[in-house]
CSV table of C-alpha atoms and ligand atoms in Angstrom, one decimal:
chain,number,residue,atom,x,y,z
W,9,UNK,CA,-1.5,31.6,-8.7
W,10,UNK,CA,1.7,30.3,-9.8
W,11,UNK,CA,3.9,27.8,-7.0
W,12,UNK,CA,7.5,26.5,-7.0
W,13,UNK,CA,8.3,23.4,-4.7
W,14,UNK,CA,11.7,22.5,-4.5
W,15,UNK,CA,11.5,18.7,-3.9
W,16,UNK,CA,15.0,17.6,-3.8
W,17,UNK,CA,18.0,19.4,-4.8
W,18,UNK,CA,21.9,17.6,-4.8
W,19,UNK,CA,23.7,14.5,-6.4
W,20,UNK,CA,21.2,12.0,-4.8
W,21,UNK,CA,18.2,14.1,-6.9
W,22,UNK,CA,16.3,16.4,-8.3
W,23,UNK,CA,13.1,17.4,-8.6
W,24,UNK,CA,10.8,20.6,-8.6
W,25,UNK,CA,7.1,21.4,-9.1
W,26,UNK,CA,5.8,23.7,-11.1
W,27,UNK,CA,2.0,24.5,-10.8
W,28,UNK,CA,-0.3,27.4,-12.1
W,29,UNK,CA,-3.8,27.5,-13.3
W,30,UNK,CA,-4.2,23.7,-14.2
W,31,UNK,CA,-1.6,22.8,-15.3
W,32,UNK,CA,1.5,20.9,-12.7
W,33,UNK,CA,5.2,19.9,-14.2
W,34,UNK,CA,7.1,18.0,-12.3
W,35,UNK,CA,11.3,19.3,-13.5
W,36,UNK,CA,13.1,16.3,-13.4
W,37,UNK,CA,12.5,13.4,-11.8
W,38,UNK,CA,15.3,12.3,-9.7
W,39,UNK,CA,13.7,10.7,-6.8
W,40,UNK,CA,12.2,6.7,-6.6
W,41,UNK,CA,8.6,7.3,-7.5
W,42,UNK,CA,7.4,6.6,-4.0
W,43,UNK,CA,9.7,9.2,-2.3
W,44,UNK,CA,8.3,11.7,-5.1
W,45,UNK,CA,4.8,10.8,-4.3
W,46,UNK,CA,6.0,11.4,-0.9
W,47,UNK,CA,7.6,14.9,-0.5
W,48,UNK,CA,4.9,15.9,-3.3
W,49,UNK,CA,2.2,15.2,-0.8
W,50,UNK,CA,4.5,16.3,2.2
W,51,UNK,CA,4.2,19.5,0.1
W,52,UNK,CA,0.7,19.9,-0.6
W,53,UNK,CA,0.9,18.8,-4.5
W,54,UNK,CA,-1.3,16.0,-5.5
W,55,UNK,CA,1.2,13.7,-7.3
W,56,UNK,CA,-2.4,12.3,-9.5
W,57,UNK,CA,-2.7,16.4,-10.8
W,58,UNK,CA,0.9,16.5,-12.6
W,59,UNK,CA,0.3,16.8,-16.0
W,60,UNK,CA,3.8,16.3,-17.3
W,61,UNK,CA,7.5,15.9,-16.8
W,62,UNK,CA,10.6,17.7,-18.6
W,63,UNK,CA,13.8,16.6,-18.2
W,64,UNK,CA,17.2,18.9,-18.0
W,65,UNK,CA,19.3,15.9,-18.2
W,66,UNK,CA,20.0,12.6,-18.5
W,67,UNK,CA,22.5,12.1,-15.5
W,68,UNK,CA,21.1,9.7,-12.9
W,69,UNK,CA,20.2,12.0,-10.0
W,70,UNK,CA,17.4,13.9,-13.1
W,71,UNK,CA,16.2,10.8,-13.7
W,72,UNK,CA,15.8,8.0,-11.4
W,73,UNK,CA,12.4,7.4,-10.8
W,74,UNK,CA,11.3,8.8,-14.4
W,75,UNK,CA,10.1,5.4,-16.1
W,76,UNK,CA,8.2,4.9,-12.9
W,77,UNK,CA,6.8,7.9,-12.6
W,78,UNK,CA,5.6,8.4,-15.6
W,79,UNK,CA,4.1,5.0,-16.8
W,80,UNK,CA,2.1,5.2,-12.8
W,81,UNK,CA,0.4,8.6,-13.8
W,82,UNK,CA,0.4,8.0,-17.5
W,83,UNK,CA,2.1,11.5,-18.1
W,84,UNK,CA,4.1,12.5,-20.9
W,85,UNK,CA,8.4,13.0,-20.9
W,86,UNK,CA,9.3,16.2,-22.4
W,87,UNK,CA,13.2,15.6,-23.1
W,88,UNK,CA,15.5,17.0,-26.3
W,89,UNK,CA,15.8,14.0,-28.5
W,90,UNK,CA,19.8,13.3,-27.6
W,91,UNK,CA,18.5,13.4,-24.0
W,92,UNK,CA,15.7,10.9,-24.6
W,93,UNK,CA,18.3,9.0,-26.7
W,94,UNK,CA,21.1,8.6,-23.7
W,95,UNK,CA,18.9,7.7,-21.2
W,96,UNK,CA,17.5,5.0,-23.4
W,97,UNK,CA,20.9,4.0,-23.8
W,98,UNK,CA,21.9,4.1,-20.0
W,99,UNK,CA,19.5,1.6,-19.4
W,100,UNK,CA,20.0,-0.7,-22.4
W,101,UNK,CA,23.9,-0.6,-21.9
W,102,UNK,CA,25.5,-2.7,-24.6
W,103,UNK,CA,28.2,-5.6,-24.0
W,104,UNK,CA,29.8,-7.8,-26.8
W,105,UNK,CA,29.0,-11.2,-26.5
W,106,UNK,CA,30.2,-14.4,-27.8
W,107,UNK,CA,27.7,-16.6,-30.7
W,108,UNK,CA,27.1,-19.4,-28.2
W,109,UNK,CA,26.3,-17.2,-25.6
W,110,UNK,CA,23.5,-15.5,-27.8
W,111,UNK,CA,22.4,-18.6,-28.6
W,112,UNK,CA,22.0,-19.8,-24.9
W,113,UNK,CA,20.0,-16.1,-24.3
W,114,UNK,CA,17.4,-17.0,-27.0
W,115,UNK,CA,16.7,-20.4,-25.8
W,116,UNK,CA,16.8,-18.8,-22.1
W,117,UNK,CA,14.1,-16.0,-23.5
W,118,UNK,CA,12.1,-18.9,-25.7
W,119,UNK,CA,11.4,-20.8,-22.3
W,120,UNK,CA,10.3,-18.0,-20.3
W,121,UNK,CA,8.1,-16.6,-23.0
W,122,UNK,CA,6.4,-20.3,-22.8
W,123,UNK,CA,6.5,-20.2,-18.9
W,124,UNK,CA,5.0,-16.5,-18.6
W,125,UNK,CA,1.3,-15.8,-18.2
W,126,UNK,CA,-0.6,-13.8,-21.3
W,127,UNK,CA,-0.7,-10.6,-19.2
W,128,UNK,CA,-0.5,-9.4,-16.0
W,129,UNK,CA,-3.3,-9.6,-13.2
W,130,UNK,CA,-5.0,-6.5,-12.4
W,131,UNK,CA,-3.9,-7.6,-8.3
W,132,UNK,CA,-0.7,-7.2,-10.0
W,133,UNK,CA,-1.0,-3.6,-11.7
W,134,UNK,CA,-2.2,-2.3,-9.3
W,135,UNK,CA,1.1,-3.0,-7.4
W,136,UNK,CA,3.0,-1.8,-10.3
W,137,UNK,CA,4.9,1.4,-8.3
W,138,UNK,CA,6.5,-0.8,-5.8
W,139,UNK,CA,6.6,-4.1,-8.3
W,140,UNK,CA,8.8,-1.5,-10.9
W,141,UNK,CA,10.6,0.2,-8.2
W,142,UNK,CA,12.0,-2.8,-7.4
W,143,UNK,CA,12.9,-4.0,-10.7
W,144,UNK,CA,14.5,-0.1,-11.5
W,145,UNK,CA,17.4,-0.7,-9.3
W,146,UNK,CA,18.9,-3.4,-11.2
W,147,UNK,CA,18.1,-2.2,-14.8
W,148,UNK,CA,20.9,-1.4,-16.5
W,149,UNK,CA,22.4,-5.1,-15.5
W,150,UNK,CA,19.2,-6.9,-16.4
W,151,UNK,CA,18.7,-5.1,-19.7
W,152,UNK,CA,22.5,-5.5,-20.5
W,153,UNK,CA,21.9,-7.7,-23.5
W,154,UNK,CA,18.3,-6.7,-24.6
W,155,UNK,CA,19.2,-4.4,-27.6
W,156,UNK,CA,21.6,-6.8,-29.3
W,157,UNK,CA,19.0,-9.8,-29.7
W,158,UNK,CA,15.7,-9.3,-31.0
W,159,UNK,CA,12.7,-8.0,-29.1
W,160,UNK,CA,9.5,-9.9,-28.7
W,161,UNK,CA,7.4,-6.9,-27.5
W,162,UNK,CA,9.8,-4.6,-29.8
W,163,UNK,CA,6.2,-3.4,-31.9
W,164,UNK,CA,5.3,-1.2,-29.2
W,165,UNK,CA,8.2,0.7,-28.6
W,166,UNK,CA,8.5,4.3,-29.6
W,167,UNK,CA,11.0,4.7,-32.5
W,168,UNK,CA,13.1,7.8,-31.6
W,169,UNK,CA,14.3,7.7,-35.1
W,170,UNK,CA,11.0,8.3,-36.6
W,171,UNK,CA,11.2,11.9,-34.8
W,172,UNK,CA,8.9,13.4,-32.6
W,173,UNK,CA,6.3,11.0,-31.0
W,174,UNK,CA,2.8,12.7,-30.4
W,175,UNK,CA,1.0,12.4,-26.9
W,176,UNK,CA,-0.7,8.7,-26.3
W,177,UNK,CA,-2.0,7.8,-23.2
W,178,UNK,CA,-2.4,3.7,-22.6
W,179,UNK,CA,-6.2,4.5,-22.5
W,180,UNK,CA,-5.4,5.0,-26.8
W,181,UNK,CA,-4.9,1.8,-26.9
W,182,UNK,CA,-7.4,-0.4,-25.2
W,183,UNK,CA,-6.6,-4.2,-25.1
W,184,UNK,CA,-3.1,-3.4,-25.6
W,185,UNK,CA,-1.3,-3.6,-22.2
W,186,UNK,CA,2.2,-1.6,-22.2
W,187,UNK,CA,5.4,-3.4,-21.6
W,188,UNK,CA,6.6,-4.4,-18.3
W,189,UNK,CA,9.8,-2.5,-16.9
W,190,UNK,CA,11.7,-5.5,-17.2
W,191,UNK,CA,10.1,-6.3,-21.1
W,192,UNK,CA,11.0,-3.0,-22.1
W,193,UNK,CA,12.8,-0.5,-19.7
W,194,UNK,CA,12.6,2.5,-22.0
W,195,UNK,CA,8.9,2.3,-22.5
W,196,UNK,CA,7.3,5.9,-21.6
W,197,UNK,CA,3.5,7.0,-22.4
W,198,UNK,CA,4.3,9.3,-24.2
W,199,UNK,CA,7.7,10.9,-25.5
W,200,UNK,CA,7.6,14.6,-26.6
W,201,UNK,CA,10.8,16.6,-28.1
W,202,UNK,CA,11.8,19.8,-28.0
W,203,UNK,CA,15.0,21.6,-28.7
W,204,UNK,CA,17.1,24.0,-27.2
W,205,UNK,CA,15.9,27.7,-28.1
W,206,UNK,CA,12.8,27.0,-29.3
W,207,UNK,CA,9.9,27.8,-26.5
W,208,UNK,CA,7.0,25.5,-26.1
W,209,UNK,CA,3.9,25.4,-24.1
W,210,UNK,CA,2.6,22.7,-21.3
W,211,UNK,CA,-1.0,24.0,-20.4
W,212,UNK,CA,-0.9,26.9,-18.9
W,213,UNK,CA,2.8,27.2,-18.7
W,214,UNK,CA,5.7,28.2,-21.1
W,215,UNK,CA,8.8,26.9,-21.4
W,216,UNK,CA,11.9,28.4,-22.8
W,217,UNK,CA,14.7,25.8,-22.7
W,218,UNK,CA,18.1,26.9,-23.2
W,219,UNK,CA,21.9,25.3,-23.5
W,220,UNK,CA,24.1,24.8,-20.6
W,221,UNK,CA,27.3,23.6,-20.6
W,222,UNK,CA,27.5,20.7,-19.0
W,223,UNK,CA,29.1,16.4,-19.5
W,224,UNK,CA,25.8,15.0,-21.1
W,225,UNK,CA,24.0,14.6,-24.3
W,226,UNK,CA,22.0,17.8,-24.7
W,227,UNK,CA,21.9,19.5,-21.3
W,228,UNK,CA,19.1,22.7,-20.7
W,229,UNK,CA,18.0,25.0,-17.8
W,230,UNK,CA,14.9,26.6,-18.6
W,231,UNK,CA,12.4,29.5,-18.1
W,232,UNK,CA,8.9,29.0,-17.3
W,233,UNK,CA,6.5,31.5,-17.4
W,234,UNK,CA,3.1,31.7,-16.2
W,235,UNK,CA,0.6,34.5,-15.4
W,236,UNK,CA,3.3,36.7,-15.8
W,237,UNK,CA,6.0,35.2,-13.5
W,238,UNK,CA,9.4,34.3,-14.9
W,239,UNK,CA,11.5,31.4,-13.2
W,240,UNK,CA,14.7,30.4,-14.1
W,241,UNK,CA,16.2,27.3,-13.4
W,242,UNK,CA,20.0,26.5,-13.9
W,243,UNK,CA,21.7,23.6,-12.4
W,244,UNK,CA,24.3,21.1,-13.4
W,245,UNK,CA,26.5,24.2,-15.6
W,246,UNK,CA,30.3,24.3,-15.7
W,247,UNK,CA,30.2,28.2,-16.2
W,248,UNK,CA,27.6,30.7,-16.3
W,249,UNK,CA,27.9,31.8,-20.7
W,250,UNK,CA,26.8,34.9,-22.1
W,251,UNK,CA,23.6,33.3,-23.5
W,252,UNK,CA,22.7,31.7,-19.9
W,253,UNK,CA,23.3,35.5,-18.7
W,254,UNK,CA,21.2,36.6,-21.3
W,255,UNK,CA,18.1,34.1,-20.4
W,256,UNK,CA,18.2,34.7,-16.5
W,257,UNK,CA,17.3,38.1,-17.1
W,258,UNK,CA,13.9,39.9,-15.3
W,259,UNK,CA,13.2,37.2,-13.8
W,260,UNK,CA,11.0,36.6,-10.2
W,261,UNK,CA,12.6,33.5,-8.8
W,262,UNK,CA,16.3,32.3,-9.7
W,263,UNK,CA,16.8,28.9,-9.1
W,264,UNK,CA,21.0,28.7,-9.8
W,265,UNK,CA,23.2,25.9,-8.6
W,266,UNK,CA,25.9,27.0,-5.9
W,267,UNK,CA,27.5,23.1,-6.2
W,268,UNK,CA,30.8,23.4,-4.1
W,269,UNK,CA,33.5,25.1,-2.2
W,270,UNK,CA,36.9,25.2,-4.1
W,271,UNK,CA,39.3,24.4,-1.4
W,272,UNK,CA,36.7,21.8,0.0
W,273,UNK,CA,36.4,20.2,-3.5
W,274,UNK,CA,40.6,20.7,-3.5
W,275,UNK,CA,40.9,19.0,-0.3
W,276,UNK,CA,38.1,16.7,-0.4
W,277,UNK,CA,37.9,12.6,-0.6
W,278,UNK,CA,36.9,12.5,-4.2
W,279,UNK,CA,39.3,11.1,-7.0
W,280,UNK,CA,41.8,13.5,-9.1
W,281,UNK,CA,39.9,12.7,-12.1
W,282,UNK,CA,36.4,13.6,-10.5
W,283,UNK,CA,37.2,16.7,-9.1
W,284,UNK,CA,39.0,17.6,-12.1
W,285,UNK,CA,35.3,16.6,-13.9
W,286,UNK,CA,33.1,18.8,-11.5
W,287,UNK,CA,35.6,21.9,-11.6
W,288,UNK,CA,35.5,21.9,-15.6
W,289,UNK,CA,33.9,23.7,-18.3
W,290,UNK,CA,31.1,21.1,-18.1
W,291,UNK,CA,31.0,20.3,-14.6
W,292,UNK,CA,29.5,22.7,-12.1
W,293,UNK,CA,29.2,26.0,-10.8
W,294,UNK,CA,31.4,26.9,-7.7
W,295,UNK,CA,29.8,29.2,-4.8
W,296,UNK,CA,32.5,31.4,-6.1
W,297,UNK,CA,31.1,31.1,-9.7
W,298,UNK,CA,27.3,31.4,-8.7
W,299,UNK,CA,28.8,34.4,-6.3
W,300,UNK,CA,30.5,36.6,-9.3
W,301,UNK,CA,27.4,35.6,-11.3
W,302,UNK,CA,25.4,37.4,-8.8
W,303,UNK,CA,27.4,40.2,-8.3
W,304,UNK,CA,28.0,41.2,-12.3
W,305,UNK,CA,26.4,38.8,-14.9
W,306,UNK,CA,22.9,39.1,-13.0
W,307,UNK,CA,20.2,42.4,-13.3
W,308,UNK,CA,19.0,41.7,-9.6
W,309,UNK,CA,15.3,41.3,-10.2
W,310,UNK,CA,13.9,38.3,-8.5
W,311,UNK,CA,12.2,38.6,-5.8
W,312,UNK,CA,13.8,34.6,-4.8
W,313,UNK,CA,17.3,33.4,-5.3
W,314,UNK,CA,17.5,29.7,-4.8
W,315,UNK,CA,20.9,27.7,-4.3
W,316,UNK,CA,20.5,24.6,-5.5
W,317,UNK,CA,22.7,21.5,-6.0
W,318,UNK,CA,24.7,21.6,-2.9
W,319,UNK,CA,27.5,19.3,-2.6
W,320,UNK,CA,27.0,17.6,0.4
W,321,UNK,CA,30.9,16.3,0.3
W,322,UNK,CA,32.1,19.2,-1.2
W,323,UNK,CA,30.5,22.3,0.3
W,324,UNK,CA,28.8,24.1,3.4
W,325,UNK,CA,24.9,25.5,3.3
W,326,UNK,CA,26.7,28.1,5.5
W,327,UNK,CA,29.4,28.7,3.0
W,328,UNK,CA,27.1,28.7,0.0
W,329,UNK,CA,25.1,31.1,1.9
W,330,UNK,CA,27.7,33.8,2.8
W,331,UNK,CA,29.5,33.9,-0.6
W,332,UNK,CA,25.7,34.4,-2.5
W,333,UNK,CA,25.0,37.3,0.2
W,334,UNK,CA,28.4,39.0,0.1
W,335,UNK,CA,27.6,39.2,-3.9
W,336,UNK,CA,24.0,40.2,-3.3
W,337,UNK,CA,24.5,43.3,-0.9
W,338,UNK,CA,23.7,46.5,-2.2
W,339,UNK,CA,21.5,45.1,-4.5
W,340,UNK,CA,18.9,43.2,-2.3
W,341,UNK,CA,16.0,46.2,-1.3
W,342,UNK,CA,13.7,44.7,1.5
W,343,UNK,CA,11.9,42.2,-0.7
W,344,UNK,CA,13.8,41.3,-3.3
W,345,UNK,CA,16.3,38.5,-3.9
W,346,UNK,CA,15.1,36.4,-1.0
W,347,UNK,CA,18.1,34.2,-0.3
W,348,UNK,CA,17.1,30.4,0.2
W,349,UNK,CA,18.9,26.9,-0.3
W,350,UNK,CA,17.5,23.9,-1.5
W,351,UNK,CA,17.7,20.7,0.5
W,352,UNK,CA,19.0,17.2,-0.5
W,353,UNK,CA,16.5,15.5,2.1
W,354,UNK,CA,13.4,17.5,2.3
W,355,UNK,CA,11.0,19.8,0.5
W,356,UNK,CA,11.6,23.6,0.2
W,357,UNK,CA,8.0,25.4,1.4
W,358,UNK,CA,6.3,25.8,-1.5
W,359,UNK,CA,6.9,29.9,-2.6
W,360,UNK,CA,3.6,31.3,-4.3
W,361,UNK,CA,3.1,34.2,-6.6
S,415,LIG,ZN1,22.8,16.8,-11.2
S,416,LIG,ZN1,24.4,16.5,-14.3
């Protein structure tokens, strides 16, 4: 049996599970932990069963809760290595700073390395979720400075520039506790790579990623297969290419983003330069775009088409709706190409093959 939850879908996050035979991956994690955990339950998915997590992205709304996440259920990160790159960097941003104030930030970080305890408590781990959830919000400020002075846990740190780091668990390594959040915000427990065009395998599940065009490092959609079901899943694109056309081919579910209506976006409260942004070549897909998609770049197959990342500024389930239907007639026989939209603030029922 092979399941799809849509979890979240829009510019306050993302994430999906993917489950068949053993094996669960989570698609992004752009939720806190705790609200994952949640909707995952909410669901019918044991958040304890994931087995993995793969990233499309490193913009916030794929990412939020990912450290979390993943250091609670001590699962790997599947990411390309310029996504695992910018996301360390977005949360070890760098700012110049003068000799005397280094000076003062050594001294500040000798007396609290005197001050701290030699590890933490296990009444204190066992809070960790909520402890780090806490601490994730204000990252990026209170890691500002971390990369420029040197680190006193820095041993334990996967290198990205000694290439692909194999699977360890932080059972591997008894007696060694990992890193606190605020010690080292980029720690993960494990860090896997894998590049555009080249398929890999999670358990029971394949994944082809694939190039989108899109403002981040390394940006993918992907097909997973399993048992013989194809879904594709393509959000966060500026335009639909030929090769994107090419992957989203005989597939059973489509999971396409349908981000905004033109003349909402045109008349809408956002900046000049933002909605110049979203309605580039690396921004995202109109209803109009995901619409002439539909109707000529697409073979018709799946038995599910999902809209997914909905403005909720910029656009209209209603609107989103129509346009994808108008392009679907004539194509859609009785069962196929089941029209659904993804919601910002609650789970899609699960859809099982
Ligand atoms: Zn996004
Ligand atoms: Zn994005």
């Amino acid at each position: 049996m092979v399941r799809f939850t849509v979890l979240a879908s829009g510019s306050k996050g993302n994430s999906t599970v993917i489950s068949a035979g053993r094996t669960r991956i989570l698609v992004d994690a752009g939720l806190s932990c705790r609200e994952l955990f949640r909707r995952m339950r909410l669901a019918g998915e044991d958040p304890a069963t994931l087995d993995a997590i793969v990233i499309t992205h490193e913009h916030q709304d794929h990412i939020n809760g990912l450290a979390v996440t993943a250091r609670k259920l001590g699962i790997p990160v599947y990411f390309t290595e310029a996504t695992h790159r910018a996301w360390m960097r977005w949360l070890t941003p760098r700012r110049q700073m003068s000799y005397a104030q280094w000076l003062e930030l050594c001294r500040k970080q000798a007396a609290e390395r005197q001050a701290e305890p030699e590890a933490a408590t296990p009444a204190a781990e066992a809070a960790e979720c909520d402890l780090e959830e806490s601490e994730t919000e204000s990252q990026p400020e209170a890691a500002a400075v971390q990369d420029s002075v040197p680190d006193p846990a820095g041993d334990s740190v996967p290198d990205p520039a000694l290439g692909p780091v194999s699977a360890r668990e932080p059972a591997d390594l008894p007696g060694i506790a990992p890193p606190t959040l605020k010690e080292d915000p980029t720690w993960l427990p494990a860090v896997e790579y894998f590049e555009a065009g080249r398929p890999f395998t999670i358990g029971d599940v394949s994944v082809s990623p694939f190039t989108i065009p899109h403002d981040a490092a390394d940006p993918v959609g992907f097909v997973f297969t399993a048992e013989g079901v194809r879904l594709g899943f393509a959000t966060d694109l500026g335009y639909v290419t030929p090769n994107v056309k090419q992957q989203l081919r005989s597939l059973d579910l489509l999971l396409l983003e349908s981000n905004h209506d033109l003349e909402m976006l045109r008349d809408g409260p956002y900046p000049w330069s933002v909605k110049q942004r979203v309605l580039s070549r690396v921004g995202h897909l109109s209803n109009d775009a995901t619409s002439d998609f539909l109707s000529t770049g697409y073979d018709g197959q799946a038995a599910y088409v999902i809209l997914a990342h909905l403005s909720e500024n910029n656009n209209l389930p209603e609107l989103a709706r129509v346009a994808a239907e108008r392009a679907l007639v004539g194509r859609a026989s009785l069962l196929a190409n089941r029209l659904l939209l993804a919601e910002q603030h609650q789970p899609l029922e699960p859809i099982i093959f």
